[in-house]
């Protein structure tokens, strides 16, 4: 019979383990409700050892938030292949996957948590929003966006955040419907802007030219026509 020997972790390996453990706990409950003792117990180490790697829960929370924000930003990355509506729908699917997996932590971050208001937290949140903004511009094949397009994209990103937060409070609307609705919201925001600006009108016509009859943008047009008839 062999006896297992616990391997001693290196400093960076232990730090990454603690970040992973903390992120898992913060994903299930608000960070305010998670104690250092719980994190230590879940990691299989003592409370003083946690403080050896992180000066306090705030620094550990910020490190976990950094990993989560990198994950969230990566979910907006999508190959520039196929119609835009289908691409945005896949992005929204991955976005809601993240919200589903990290619900309490996502809510705490957006509504108020132990690190809200700190320069680190604000920078991480802004970084995710900027990454999403850059990705959408890439899908639109626009290098220098006009003011109205920037307004549309940033408004849509804020709408996606607030929609996810409302959905987490009871999940009263089917998730798949919200994912499609948010893609429709993007098209609607762009259409309203196009009504005021010819440059936006040209961009919208270019987008719609490549949309299939069974795509989400065509579905929105069909729903609007049905309402008006």
Short mmCIF file of C-alpha atoms in Angstrom, two decimals:
data_model
loop_
_atom_site.label_atom_id
_atom_site.label_comp_id
_atom_site.label_asym_id
_atom_site.label_seq_id
_atom_site.Cartn_x
_atom_site.Cartn_y
_atom_site.Cartn_z
CA UNK A 1 0.00 0.00 0.00
CA UNK A 2 1.28 3.47 -0.84
CA UNK A 3 0.72 6.58 1.20
CA UNK A 4 -0.06 9.82 -0.61
CA UNK A 5 2.26 12.71 0.17
CA UNK A 6 0.88 16.23 0.00
CA UNK A 7 2.99 18.26 -2.42
CA UNK A 8 4.17 21.63 -1.17
CA UNK A 9 2.96 24.41 -3.43
CA UNK A 10 5.15 27.20 -4.67
CA UNK A 11 4.27 30.80 -3.84
CA UNK A 12 2.62 31.66 -7.16
CA UNK A 13 0.87 28.29 -7.37
CA UNK A 14 -0.60 28.82 -3.88
CA UNK A 15 -1.68 32.36 -4.77
CA UNK A 16 -3.47 31.08 -7.87
CA UNK A 17 -5.14 28.34 -5.83
CA UNK A 18 -6.43 30.87 -3.30
CA UNK A 19 -7.70 33.12 -6.08
CA UNK A 20 -9.57 30.18 -7.60
CA UNK A 21 -11.07 29.16 -4.26
CA UNK A 22 -12.10 32.74 -3.47
CA UNK A 23 -13.64 33.21 -6.91
CA UNK A 24 -15.69 30.04 -6.48
CA UNK A 25 -16.99 31.23 -3.09
CA UNK A 26 -17.61 34.79 -4.33
CA UNK A 27 -19.52 33.33 -7.29
CA UNK A 28 -22.02 31.58 -5.00
CA UNK A 29 -22.47 34.34 -2.43
CA UNK A 30 -21.86 38.05 -2.08
CA UNK A 31 -18.19 38.70 -1.21
CA UNK A 32 -19.36 40.53 1.93
CA UNK A 33 -20.72 37.20 3.21
CA UNK A 34 -17.53 35.19 2.62
CA UNK A 35 -14.96 35.17 5.42
CA UNK A 36 -11.22 34.59 5.31
CA UNK A 37 -11.79 31.55 7.54
CA UNK A 38 -14.06 30.02 4.86
CA UNK A 39 -11.51 30.68 2.15
CA UNK A 40 -8.74 29.14 4.27
CA UNK A 41 -10.87 26.07 5.03
CA UNK A 42 -11.82 25.57 1.38
CA UNK A 43 -8.15 25.86 0.39
CA UNK A 44 -7.06 23.44 3.10
CA UNK A 45 -4.74 25.89 4.82
CA UNK A 46 -4.74 28.02 7.97
CA UNK A 47 -6.12 31.55 8.24
CA UNK A 48 -2.64 33.04 8.96
CA UNK A 49 -1.30 31.41 5.82
CA UNK A 50 -3.95 33.21 3.72
CA UNK A 51 -2.61 36.49 5.10
CA UNK A 52 0.89 35.38 4.14
CA UNK A 53 -0.16 35.54 0.48
CA UNK A 54 -2.73 38.36 0.63
CA UNK A 55 -2.81 41.25 3.12
CA UNK A 56 -6.59 41.03 3.49
CA UNK A 57 -9.87 39.99 1.93
CA UNK A 58 -10.01 43.12 -0.22
CA UNK A 59 -6.75 42.31 -1.98
CA UNK A 60 -7.87 38.70 -2.48
CA UNK A 61 -11.23 39.90 -3.80
CA UNK A 62 -9.50 42.23 -6.25
CA UNK A 63 -7.26 39.40 -7.46
CA UNK A 64 -10.32 37.15 -7.93
CA UNK A 65 -12.09 40.00 -9.68
CA UNK A 66 -9.13 40.41 -12.04
CA UNK A 67 -9.38 36.76 -13.06
CA UNK A 68 -13.16 37.03 -13.48
CA UNK A 69 -12.89 40.25 -15.49
CA UNK A 70 -10.34 38.67 -17.83
CA UNK A 71 -12.74 35.75 -18.28
CA UNK A 72 -15.70 38.05 -18.96
CA UNK A 73 -13.76 40.19 -21.44
CA UNK A 74 -12.69 37.06 -23.32
CA UNK A 75 -16.33 36.07 -23.80
CA UNK A 76 -16.83 39.03 -26.12
CA UNK A 77 -14.18 37.68 -28.47
CA UNK A 78 -15.84 36.15 -31.52
CA UNK A 79 -14.45 35.22 -34.96
CA UNK A 80 -15.41 37.76 -37.62
CA UNK A 81 -17.22 35.19 -39.70
CA UNK A 82 -20.85 35.11 -40.77
CA UNK A 83 -23.61 37.68 -40.24
CA UNK A 84 -23.35 40.16 -37.37
CA UNK A 85 -26.65 39.15 -35.76
CA UNK A 86 -25.54 35.54 -35.29
CA UNK A 87 -22.19 36.67 -33.92
CA UNK A 88 -23.81 38.95 -31.33
CA UNK A 89 -26.17 36.16 -30.34
CA UNK A 90 -23.24 33.86 -29.61
CA UNK A 91 -21.55 36.62 -27.60
CA UNK A 92 -24.71 37.12 -25.53
CA UNK A 93 -24.86 33.38 -24.89
CA UNK A 94 -21.34 33.41 -23.44
CA UNK A 95 -22.07 36.62 -21.50
CA UNK A 96 -25.08 35.02 -19.81
CA UNK A 97 -23.04 31.86 -19.20
CA UNK A 98 -20.73 34.04 -17.12
CA UNK A 99 -23.63 35.74 -15.31
CA UNK A 100 -25.13 32.30 -14.58
CA UNK A 101 -21.83 30.97 -13.22
CA UNK A 102 -20.93 34.05 -11.14
CA UNK A 103 -24.35 35.45 -10.24
CA UNK A 104 -23.82 36.76 -6.68
CA UNK A 105 -20.33 37.97 -7.46
CA UNK A 106 -21.54 39.72 -10.63
CA UNK A 107 -24.31 41.42 -8.65
CA UNK A 108 -21.95 42.43 -5.85
CA UNK A 109 -19.53 43.93 -8.34
CA UNK A 110 -22.16 45.98 -10.18
CA UNK A 111 -24.33 46.91 -7.21
CA UNK A 112 -21.91 47.20 -4.33
CA UNK A 113 -19.25 44.94 -2.88
CA UNK A 114 -16.15 45.15 -0.69
CA UNK A 115 -14.04 46.72 -3.42
CA UNK A 116 -16.62 48.92 -5.11
CA UNK A 117 -15.34 52.43 -5.61
CA UNK A 118 -11.68 51.45 -5.38
CA UNK A 119 -9.43 52.47 -8.24
CA UNK A 120 -8.56 48.82 -8.90
CA UNK A 121 -12.18 47.73 -9.16
CA UNK A 122 -13.19 50.67 -11.32
CA UNK A 123 -10.27 50.02 -13.66
CA UNK A 124 -11.22 46.34 -14.02
CA UNK A 125 -14.86 47.12 -14.75
CA UNK A 126 -13.89 49.81 -17.24
CA UNK A 127 -11.44 47.37 -18.82
CA UNK A 128 -14.20 44.83 -19.48
CA UNK A 129 -16.45 47.50 -20.96
CA UNK A 130 -13.65 48.79 -23.17
CA UNK A 131 -12.78 45.27 -24.33
CA UNK A 132 -16.43 44.70 -25.28
CA UNK A 133 -16.52 48.07 -27.07
CA UNK A 134 -13.38 47.29 -29.07
CA UNK A 135 -14.73 43.87 -30.04
CA UNK A 136 -18.01 45.30 -31.33
CA UNK A 137 -16.13 47.89 -33.38
CA UNK A 138 -14.04 45.09 -34.83
CA UNK A 139 -17.18 43.19 -35.86
CA UNK A 140 -18.51 46.34 -37.52
CA UNK A 141 -15.15 46.80 -39.29
CA UNK A 142 -14.92 50.39 -38.05
CA UNK A 143 -11.58 51.90 -37.01
CA UNK A 144 -12.63 55.46 -36.19
CA UNK A 145 -16.21 55.40 -34.91
CA UNK A 146 -18.37 58.51 -35.26
CA UNK A 147 -19.90 59.91 -32.08
CA UNK A 148 -23.33 58.35 -32.69
CA UNK A 149 -21.88 54.87 -33.18
CA UNK A 150 -19.87 55.15 -29.97
CA UNK A 151 -23.06 56.18 -28.18
CA UNK A 152 -24.95 53.18 -29.59
CA UNK A 153 -22.29 50.63 -28.61
CA UNK A 154 -21.62 51.97 -25.12
CA UNK A 155 -25.35 52.33 -24.44
CA UNK A 156 -25.87 48.73 -25.54
CA UNK A 157 -23.09 47.44 -23.26
CA UNK A 158 -24.68 49.26 -20.31
CA UNK A 159 -28.06 47.80 -21.28
CA UNK A 160 -26.61 44.28 -21.31
CA UNK A 161 -25.23 44.80 -17.79
CA UNK A 162 -28.48 46.13 -16.36
CA UNK A 163 -30.53 43.43 -18.12
CA UNK A 164 -28.34 40.73 -16.58
CA UNK A 165 -28.73 42.23 -13.10
CA UNK A 166 -32.50 42.41 -13.40
CA UNK A 167 -32.61 38.84 -14.74
CA UNK A 168 -30.67 37.58 -11.72
CA UNK A 169 -33.46 38.84 -9.43
CA UNK A 170 -35.79 35.90 -9.91
CA UNK A 171 -34.93 34.95 -13.51
CA UNK A 172 -38.54 35.66 -14.48
CA UNK A 173 -37.82 35.92 -18.21
CA UNK A 174 -36.33 32.94 -20.07
CA UNK A 175 -32.64 33.51 -20.58
CA UNK A 176 -32.69 32.61 -24.29
CA UNK A 177 -35.35 35.26 -24.91
CA UNK A 178 -33.22 37.91 -23.23
CA UNK A 179 -30.18 36.97 -25.26
CA UNK A 180 -32.18 37.42 -28.47
CA UNK A 181 -33.82 40.58 -27.16
CA UNK A 182 -30.43 42.16 -26.47
CA UNK A 183 -29.34 41.46 -30.05
CA UNK A 184 -32.59 43.08 -31.19
CA UNK A 185 -31.84 46.00 -28.84
CA UNK A 186 -28.54 46.58 -30.60
CA UNK A 187 -30.25 46.69 -33.99
CA UNK A 188 -32.98 48.98 -32.64
CA UNK A 189 -30.48 51.43 -31.14
CA UNK A 190 -28.56 51.48 -34.41
CA UNK A 191 -31.78 52.01 -36.40
CA UNK A 192 -32.89 54.96 -34.26
CA UNK A 193 -29.46 56.53 -34.62
CA UNK A 194 -29.53 55.91 -38.38
CA UNK A 195 -32.79 57.87 -38.58
CA UNK A 196 -30.84 60.94 -37.47
CA UNK A 197 -27.52 60.41 -39.24
CA UNK A 198 -26.69 59.36 -42.80
CA UNK A 199 -23.33 57.85 -41.78
CA UNK A 200 -25.13 55.56 -39.35
CA UNK A 201 -27.70 54.87 -42.06
CA UNK A 202 -24.98 53.67 -44.44
CA UNK A 203 -23.50 51.47 -41.72
CA UNK A 204 -26.89 49.93 -40.91
CA UNK A 205 -27.59 49.21 -44.57
CA UNK A 206 -24.21 47.49 -44.86
CA UNK A 207 -24.99 45.35 -41.80
CA UNK A 208 -28.47 44.37 -42.97
CA UNK A 209 -27.26 43.52 -46.49
CA UNK A 210 -25.45 40.46 -45.15
CA UNK A 211 -28.18 39.31 -42.78
CA UNK A 212 -30.05 36.10 -43.69
CA UNK A 213 -33.83 35.89 -43.73
CA UNK A 214 -33.78 33.60 -40.70
CA UNK A 215 -31.33 35.71 -38.65
CA UNK A 216 -32.10 37.66 -35.46
CA UNK A 217 -32.14 41.06 -37.21
CA UNK A 218 -34.66 39.85 -39.81
CA UNK A 219 -36.70 38.37 -36.97
CA UNK A 220 -36.87 41.82 -35.35
CA UNK A 221 -38.06 43.42 -38.58
CA UNK A 222 -40.75 40.76 -38.88
CA UNK A 223 -41.95 41.38 -35.32
CA UNK A 224 -42.14 45.14 -35.89
CA UNK A 225 -44.07 44.70 -39.15
CA UNK A 226 -46.49 42.36 -37.37
CA UNK A 227 -47.09 44.97 -34.68
CA UNK A 228 -47.83 47.65 -37.24
CA UNK A 229 -50.25 45.55 -39.28
#
